[in-house]
Tab-separated table of C-alpha atoms and ligand atoms in Angstrom:
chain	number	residue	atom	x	y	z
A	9	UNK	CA	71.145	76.571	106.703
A	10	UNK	CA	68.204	77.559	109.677
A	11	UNK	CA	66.394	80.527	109.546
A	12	UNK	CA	67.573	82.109	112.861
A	13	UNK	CA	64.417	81.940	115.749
A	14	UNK	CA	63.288	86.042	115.525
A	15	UNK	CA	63.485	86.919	111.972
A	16	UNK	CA	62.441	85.567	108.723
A	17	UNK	CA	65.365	84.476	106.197
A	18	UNK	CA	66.844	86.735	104.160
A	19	UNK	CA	66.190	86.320	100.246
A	20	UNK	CA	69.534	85.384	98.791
A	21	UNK	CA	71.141	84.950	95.456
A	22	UNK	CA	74.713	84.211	94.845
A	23	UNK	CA	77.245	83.356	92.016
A	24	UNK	CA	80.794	83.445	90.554
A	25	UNK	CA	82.167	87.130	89.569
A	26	UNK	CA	82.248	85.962	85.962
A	27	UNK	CA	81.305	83.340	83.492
A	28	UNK	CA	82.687	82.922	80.658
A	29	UNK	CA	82.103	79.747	77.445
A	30	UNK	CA	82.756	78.937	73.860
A	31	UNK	CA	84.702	77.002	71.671
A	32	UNK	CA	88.580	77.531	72.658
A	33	UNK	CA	87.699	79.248	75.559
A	34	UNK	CA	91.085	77.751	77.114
A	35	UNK	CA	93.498	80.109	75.400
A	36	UNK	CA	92.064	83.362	77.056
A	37	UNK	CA	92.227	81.938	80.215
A	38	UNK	CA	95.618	83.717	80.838
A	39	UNK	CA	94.032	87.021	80.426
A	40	UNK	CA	90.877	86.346	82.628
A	41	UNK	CA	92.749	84.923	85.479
A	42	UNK	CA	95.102	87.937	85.441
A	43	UNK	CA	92.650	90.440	87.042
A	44	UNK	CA	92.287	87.705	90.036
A	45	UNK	CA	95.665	87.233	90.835
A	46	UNK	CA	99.549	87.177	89.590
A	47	UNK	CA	100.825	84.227	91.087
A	48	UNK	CA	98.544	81.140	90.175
A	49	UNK	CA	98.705	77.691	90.830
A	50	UNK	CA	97.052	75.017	88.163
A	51	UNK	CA	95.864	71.690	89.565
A	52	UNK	CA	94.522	69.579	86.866
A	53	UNK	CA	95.375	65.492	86.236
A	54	UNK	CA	98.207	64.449	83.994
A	55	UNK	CA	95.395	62.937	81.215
A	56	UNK	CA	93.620	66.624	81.231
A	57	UNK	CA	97.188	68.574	80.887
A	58	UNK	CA	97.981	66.271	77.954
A	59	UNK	CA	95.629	67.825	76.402
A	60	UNK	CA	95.145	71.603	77.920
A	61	UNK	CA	98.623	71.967	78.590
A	62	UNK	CA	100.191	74.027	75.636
A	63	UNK	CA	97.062	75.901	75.261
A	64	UNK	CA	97.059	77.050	79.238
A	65	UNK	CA	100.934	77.821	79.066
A	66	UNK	CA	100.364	79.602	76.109
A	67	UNK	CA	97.713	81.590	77.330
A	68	UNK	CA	99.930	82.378	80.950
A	69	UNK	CA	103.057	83.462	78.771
A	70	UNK	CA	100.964	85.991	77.104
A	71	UNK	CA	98.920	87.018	80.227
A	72	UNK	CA	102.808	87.628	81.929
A	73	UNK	CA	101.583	84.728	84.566
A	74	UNK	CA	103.671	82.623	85.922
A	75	UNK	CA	102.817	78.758	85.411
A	76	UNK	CA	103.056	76.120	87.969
A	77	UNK	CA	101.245	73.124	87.684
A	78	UNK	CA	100.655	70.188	90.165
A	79	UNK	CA	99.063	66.872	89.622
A	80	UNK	CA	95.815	65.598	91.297
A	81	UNK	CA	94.128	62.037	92.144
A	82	UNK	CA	90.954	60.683	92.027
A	83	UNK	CA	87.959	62.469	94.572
A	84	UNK	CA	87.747	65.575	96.240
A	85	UNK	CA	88.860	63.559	99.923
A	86	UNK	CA	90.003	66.215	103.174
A	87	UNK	CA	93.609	64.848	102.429
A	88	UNK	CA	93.586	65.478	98.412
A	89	UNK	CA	92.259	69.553	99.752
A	90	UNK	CA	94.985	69.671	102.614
A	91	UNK	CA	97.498	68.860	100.169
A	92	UNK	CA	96.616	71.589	98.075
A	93	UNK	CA	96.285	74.289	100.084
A	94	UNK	CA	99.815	73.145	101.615
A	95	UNK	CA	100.977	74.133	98.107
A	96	UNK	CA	99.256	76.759	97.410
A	97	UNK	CA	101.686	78.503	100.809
A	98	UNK	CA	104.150	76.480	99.384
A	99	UNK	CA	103.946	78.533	96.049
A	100	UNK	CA	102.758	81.531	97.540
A	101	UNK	CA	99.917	81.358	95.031
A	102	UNK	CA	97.274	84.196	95.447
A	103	UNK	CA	94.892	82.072	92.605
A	104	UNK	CA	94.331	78.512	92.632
A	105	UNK	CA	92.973	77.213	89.174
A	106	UNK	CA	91.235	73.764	89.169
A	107	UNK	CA	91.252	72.347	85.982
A	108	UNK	CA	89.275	69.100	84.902
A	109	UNK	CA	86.335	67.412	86.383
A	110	UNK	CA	84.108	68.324	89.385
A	111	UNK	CA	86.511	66.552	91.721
A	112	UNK	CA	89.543	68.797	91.246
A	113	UNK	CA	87.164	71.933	91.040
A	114	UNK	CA	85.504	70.788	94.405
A	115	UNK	CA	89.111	70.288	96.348
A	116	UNK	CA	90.447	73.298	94.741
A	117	UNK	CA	87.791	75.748	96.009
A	118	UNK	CA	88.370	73.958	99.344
A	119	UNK	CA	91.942	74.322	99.648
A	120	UNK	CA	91.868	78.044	98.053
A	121	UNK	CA	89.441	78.845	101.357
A	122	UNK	CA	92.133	77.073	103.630
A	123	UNK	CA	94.594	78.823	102.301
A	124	UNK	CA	93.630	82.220	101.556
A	125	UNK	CA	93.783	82.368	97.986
A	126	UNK	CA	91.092	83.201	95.155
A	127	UNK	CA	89.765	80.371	93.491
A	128	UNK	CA	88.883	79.805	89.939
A	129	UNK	CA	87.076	77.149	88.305
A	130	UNK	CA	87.927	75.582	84.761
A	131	UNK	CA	85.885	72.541	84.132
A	132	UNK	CA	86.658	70.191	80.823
A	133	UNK	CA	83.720	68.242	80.683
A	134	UNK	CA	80.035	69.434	81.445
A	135	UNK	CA	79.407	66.542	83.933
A	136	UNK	CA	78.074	68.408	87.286
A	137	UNK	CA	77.025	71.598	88.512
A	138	UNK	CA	80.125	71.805	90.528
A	139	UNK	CA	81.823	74.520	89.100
A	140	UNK	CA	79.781	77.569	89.491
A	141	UNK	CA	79.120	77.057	93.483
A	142	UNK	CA	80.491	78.334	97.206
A	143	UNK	CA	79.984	74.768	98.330
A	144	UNK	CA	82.547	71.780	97.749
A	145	UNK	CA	81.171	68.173	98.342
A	146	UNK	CA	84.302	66.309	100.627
A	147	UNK	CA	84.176	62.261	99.399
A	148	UNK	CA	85.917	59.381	101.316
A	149	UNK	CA	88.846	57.932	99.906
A	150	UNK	CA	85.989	55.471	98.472
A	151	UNK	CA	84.071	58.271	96.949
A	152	UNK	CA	81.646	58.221	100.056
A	153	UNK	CA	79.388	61.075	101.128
A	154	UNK	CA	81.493	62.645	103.585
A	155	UNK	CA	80.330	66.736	103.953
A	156	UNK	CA	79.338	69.563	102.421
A	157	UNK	CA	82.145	72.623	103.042
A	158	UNK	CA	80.411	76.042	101.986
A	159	UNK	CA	82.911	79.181	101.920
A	160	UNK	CA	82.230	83.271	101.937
A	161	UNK	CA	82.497	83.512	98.090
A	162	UNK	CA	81.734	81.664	94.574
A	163	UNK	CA	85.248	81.576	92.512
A	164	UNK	CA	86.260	84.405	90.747
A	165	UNK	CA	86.232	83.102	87.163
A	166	UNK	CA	84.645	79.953	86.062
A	167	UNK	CA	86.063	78.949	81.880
A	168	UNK	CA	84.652	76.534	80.003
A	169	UNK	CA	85.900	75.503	76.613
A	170	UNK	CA	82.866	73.939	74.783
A	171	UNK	CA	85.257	72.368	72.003
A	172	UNK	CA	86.782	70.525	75.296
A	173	UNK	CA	83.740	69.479	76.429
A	174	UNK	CA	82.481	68.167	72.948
A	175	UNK	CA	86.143	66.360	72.549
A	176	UNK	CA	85.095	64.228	76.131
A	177	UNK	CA	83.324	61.273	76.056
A	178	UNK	CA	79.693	61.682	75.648
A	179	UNK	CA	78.669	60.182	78.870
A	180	UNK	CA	80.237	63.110	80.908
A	181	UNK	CA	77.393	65.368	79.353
A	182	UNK	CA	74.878	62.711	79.733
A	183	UNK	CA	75.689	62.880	83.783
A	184	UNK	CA	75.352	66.763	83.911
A	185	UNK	CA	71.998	66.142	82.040
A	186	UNK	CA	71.140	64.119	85.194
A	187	UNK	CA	72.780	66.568	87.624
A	188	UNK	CA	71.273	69.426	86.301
A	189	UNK	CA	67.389	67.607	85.578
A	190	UNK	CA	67.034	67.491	89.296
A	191	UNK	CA	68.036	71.118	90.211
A	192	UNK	CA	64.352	72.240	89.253
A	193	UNK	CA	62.531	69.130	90.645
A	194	UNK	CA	64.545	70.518	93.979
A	195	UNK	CA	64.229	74.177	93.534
A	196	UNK	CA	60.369	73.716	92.967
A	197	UNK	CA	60.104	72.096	96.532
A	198	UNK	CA	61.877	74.074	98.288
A	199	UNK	CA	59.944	76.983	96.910
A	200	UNK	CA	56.990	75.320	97.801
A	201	UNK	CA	57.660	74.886	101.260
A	202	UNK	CA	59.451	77.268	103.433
A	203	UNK	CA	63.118	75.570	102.948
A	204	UNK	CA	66.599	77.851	102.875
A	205	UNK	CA	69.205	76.923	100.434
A	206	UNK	CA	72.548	76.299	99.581
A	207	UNK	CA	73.388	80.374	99.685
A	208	UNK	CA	72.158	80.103	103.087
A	209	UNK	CA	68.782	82.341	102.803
A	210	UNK	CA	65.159	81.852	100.993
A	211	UNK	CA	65.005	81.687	97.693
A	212	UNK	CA	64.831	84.520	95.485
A	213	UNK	CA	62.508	83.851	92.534
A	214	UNK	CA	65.310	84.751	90.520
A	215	UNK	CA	67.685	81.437	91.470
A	216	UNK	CA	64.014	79.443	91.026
A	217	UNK	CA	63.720	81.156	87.478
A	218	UNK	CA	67.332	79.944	86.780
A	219	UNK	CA	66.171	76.424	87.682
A	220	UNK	CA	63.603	76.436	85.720
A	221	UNK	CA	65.293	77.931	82.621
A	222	UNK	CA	67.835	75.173	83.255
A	223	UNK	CA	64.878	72.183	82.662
A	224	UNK	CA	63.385	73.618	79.740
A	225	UNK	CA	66.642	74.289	78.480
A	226	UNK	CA	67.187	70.286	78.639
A	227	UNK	CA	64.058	69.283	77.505
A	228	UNK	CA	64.484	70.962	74.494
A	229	UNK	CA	68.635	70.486	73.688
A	230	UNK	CA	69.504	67.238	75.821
A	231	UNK	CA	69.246	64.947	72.813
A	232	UNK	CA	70.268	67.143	69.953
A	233	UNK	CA	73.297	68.040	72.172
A	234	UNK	CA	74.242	64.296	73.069
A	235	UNK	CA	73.966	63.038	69.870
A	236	UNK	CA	76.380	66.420	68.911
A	237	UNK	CA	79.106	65.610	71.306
A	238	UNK	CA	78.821	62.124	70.436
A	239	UNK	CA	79.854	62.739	67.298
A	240	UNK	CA	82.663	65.659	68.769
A	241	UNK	CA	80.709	68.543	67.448
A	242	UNK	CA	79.849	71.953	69.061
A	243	UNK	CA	76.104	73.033	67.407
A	244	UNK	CA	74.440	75.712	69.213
A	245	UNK	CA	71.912	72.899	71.256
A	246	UNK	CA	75.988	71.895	72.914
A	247	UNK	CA	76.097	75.531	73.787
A	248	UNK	CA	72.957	75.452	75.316
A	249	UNK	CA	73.399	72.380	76.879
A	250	UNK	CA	76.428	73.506	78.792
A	251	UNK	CA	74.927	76.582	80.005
A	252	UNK	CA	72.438	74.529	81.816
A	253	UNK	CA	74.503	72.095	83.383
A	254	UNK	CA	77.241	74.182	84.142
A	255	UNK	CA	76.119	77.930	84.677
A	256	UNK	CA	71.799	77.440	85.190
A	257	UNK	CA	72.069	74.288	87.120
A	258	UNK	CA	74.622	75.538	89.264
A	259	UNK	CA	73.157	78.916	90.103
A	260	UNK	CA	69.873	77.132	90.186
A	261	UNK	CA	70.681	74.282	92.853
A	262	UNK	CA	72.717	76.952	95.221
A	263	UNK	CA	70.078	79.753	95.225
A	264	UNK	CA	66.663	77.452	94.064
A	265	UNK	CA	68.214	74.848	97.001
A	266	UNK	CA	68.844	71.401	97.165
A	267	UNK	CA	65.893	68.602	98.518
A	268	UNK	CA	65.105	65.064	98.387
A	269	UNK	CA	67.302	64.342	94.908
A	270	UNK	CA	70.925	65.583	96.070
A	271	UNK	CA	70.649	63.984	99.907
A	272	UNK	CA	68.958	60.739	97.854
A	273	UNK	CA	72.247	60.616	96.157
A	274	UNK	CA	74.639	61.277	99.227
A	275	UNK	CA	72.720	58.063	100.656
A	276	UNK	CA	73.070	55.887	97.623
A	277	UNK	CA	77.130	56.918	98.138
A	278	UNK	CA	77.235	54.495	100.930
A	279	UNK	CA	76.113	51.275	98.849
A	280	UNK	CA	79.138	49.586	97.350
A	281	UNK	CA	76.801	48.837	94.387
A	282	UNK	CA	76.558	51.700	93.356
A	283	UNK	CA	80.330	52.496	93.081
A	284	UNK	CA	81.660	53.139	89.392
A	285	UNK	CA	78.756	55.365	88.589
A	286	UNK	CA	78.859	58.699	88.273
A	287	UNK	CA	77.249	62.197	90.478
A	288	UNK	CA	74.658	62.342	87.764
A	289	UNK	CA	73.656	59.131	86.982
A	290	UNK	CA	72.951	58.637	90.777
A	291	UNK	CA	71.026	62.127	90.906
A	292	UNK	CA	68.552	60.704	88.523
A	293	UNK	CA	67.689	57.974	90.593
A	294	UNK	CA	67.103	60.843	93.237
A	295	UNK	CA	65.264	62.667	91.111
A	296	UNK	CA	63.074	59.450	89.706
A	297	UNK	CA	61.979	59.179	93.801
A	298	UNK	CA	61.715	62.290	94.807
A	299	UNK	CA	58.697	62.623	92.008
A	300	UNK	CA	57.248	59.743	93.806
A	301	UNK	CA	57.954	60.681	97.324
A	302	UNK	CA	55.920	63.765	96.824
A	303	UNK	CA	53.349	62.314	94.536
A	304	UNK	CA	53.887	64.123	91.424
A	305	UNK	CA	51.424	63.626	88.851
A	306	UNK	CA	52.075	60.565	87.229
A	307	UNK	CA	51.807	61.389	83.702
A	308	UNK	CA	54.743	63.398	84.853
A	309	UNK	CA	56.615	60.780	86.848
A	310	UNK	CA	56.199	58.637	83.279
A	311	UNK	CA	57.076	61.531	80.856
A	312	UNK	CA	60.646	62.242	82.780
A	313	UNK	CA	61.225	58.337	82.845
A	314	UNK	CA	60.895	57.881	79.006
A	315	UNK	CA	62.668	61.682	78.217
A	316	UNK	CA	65.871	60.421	81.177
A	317	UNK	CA	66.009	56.607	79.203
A	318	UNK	CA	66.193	58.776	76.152
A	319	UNK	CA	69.121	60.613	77.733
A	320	UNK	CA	71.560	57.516	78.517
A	321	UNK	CA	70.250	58.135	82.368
A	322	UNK	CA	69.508	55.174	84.787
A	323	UNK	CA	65.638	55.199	86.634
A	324	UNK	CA	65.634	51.904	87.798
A	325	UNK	CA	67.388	50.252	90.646
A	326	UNK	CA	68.665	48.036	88.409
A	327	UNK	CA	70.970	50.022	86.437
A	328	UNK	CA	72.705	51.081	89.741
A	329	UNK	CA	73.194	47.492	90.814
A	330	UNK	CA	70.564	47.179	93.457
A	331	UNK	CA	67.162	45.240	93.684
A	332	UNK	CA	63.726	46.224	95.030
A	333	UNK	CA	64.998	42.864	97.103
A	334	UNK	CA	67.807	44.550	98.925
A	335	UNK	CA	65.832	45.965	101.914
A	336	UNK	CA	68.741	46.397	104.234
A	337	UNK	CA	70.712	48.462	101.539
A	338	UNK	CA	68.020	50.821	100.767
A	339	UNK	CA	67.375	51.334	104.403
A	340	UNK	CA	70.906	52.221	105.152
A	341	UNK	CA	70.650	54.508	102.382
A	342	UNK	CA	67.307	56.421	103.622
A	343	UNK	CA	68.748	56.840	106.996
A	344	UNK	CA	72.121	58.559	105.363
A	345	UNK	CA	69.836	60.417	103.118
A	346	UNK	CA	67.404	61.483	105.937
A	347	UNK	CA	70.432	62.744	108.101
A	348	UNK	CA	70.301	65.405	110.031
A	349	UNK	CA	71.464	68.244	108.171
A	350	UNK	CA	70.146	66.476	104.797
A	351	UNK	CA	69.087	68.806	102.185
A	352	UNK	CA	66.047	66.283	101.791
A	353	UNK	CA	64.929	68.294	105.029
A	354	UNK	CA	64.002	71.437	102.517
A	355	UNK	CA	60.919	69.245	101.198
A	356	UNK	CA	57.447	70.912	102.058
A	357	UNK	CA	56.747	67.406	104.317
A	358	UNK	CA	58.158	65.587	106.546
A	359	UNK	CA	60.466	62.486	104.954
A	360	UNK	CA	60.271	59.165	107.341
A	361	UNK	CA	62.560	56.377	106.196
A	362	UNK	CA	60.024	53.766	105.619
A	363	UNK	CA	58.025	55.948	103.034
A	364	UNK	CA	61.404	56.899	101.093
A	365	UNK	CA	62.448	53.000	101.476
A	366	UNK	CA	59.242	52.297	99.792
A	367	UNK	CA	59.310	55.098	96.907
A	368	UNK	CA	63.046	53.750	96.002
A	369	UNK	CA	61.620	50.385	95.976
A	370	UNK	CA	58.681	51.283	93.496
A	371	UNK	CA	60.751	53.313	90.926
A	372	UNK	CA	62.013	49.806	89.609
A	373	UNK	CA	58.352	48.545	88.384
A	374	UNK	CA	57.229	52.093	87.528
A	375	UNK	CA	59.996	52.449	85.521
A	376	UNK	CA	59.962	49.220	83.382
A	377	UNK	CA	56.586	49.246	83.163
A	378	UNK	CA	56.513	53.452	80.951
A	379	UNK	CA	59.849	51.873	79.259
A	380	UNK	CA	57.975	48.354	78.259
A	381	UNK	CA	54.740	50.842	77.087
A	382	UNK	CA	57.019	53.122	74.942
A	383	UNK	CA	58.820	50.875	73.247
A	384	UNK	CA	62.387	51.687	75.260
A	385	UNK	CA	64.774	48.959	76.093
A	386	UNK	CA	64.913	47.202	79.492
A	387	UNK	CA	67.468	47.939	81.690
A	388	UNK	CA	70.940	46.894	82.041
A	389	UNK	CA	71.945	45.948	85.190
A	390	UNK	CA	75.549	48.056	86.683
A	391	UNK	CA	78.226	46.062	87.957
A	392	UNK	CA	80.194	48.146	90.669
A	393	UNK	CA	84.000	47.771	90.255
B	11	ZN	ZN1	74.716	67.655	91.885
């Protein structure tokens, strides 16, 4: 992700082949994967085949595909990818279809790169910004930050059924409302400075534009759309909504770039406390800091607290389990999100550890202080388990 020392970096966009969304997207995704390959493998959890299952087979049988389907566990580990790209040989797959949550979809464009197959992505709930990317995130069997693998080519397809989405529970779409919140808070500092992103060049003002279609996107259809999916429905504000967690968000953070927000969260992986939660829930507590790290104006800091309390999403340290008291753990997290290699790195200034130990600190009184002054309940303290 460095410029090399003699020439500037190239302006770079990239993205998935094609896109496709709607309500009952799932049955034509026989005749989509076709054109990428004949002889696919499906990897998606026994709770998500229970209920995509017939509709996928019946979609294969009248694509002429094939159908074999294996099983898959909990995070995107090296192990869980190894495993499926020994199957995907196994098989002699030439497509590898991840179907489910951004776990599966991350170890499935892994093990497709490992094993020389295409990759498509089919994601059931609109929880991260996973599925459009070049880039899997590799967890620890405890769902720690491990690395970030980035391969020559987006997948081929990426499907998502919006009445499958609006059928989850509504806190998936609540996290990609956090996931996808912080891709233009990043994208706007790296465009700032001089940082390279995730597609490995400058950014184009094109991915920027994407990021920044993605935020006003939210700001306008967040709430309609959670209170919609709530309630299982698919309005137009759901379709919206999905577009700019799933397709915006994701073509925003890889060619807008990554900063403070995403390597915020890869720290707060690392504290036990935090365990249980999900990608998005701990993005917004990047995305809470990085506003104060960089001294955003504070009318602004104040009007994203009350609009991500409004959301379901958690901007105090509280509601991840920690304390402004726990000195030691918010260290340990700074120095894993300051890491060499961090995306936090991108920001237009330099990031020590003491001043990003003190901005996580302050987020907890700033925060209950513009939720105390507009009337918005206190926070509830998370339990990890
Ligand atoms: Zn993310």
């Amino acid at each position: 992700m460095s410029a090399s020392q003699d020439h500037p970096p190239v302006r770079t966009l990239i993205s998935p082949a094609r896109y496709a969304q709607g309500p009952g997207a799932i049955e034509r995704l026989g005749e989509l994967v076709a054109p990428v390959g004949r002889t696919p493998l499906v990897v998606a959890d026994d709770t998500v085949w229970s209920f995509v299952g017939d509709a996928v087979a019946r979609s294969f049988d009248a694509a002429g595909l094939p159908l074999t389907r294996d099983g898959f566990g909990v995070y995107a580990t090296a192990a869980a990818v190894d495993s499926i790209a020994d199957r995907v040989r196994e098989v002699g797959a030439d497509v590898v279809v991840g179907v489910g949550g951004g776990s599966v979809i991350d170890a499935v464009k892994a093990a497709g790169h490992l094993a020389g197959a295409r990759w498509v992505s089919v994601p059931t709930v609109a929880s991260t910004d996973a599925p459009c990317s070049a880039l899997s995130v590799i967890y620890d069997e405890d769902g720690g930050f491990e690395e970030y693998r980035f391969f020559p080519h987006n997948p081929d397809l990426v499907l998502v059924d919006t009445r499958l989405v609006a059928n989850a529970p509504v806190k998936f779409l609540v996290a990609g409302v956090g996931d996808a919140l912080a891709t233009w808070i990043e994208a706007r500092a790296v465009a700032r400075g001089d940082g390279t992103t995730m597609a490995g060049g400058a950014p184009t003002a094109t991915g920027t534009a994407l990021a920044r279609l993605s935020w006003d996107i939210l700001w306008e259809h967040a709430l309609p759309a959670i209170d919609a999916v709530r309630d299982h429905l698919v309005t137009p504000s759901v379709e919206k909504v999905v577009e700019a967690n799933t397709l915006l968000s994701g073509l925003g953070f890889e060619s807008g770039g990554l900063a403070a927000a995403h390597a915020i969260h890869n720290g707060l992986t690392a504290a036990s406390q935090t365990h249980g939660l999900t990608h998005g829930q701990k993005v917004n507590i990047g995305s809470v800091t990085q506003l104060v790290l960089e001294g955003a104006p504070v009318e602004e800091i104040r009007a994203f607290v009350e609009f991500t309390t409004r959301v379901g999403l958690p901007n105090t340290l509280t509601e991840i389990g920690l304390t402004p008291g726990d000195v030691d753990d918010l260290t340990r997290v700074a120095e894993l999100a300051t890491a060499e290699g961090e995306t936090i790195h991108a920001m237009p200034f330099a990031v020590r550890v003491p001043d990003l130990v003190d901005a996580l600190r302050s987020i907890e009184g700033f925060s209950r202080r513009v939720r105390a002054d507009a009337g918005l309940p206190e926070p509830v303290p998370h339990r990890a388990h």
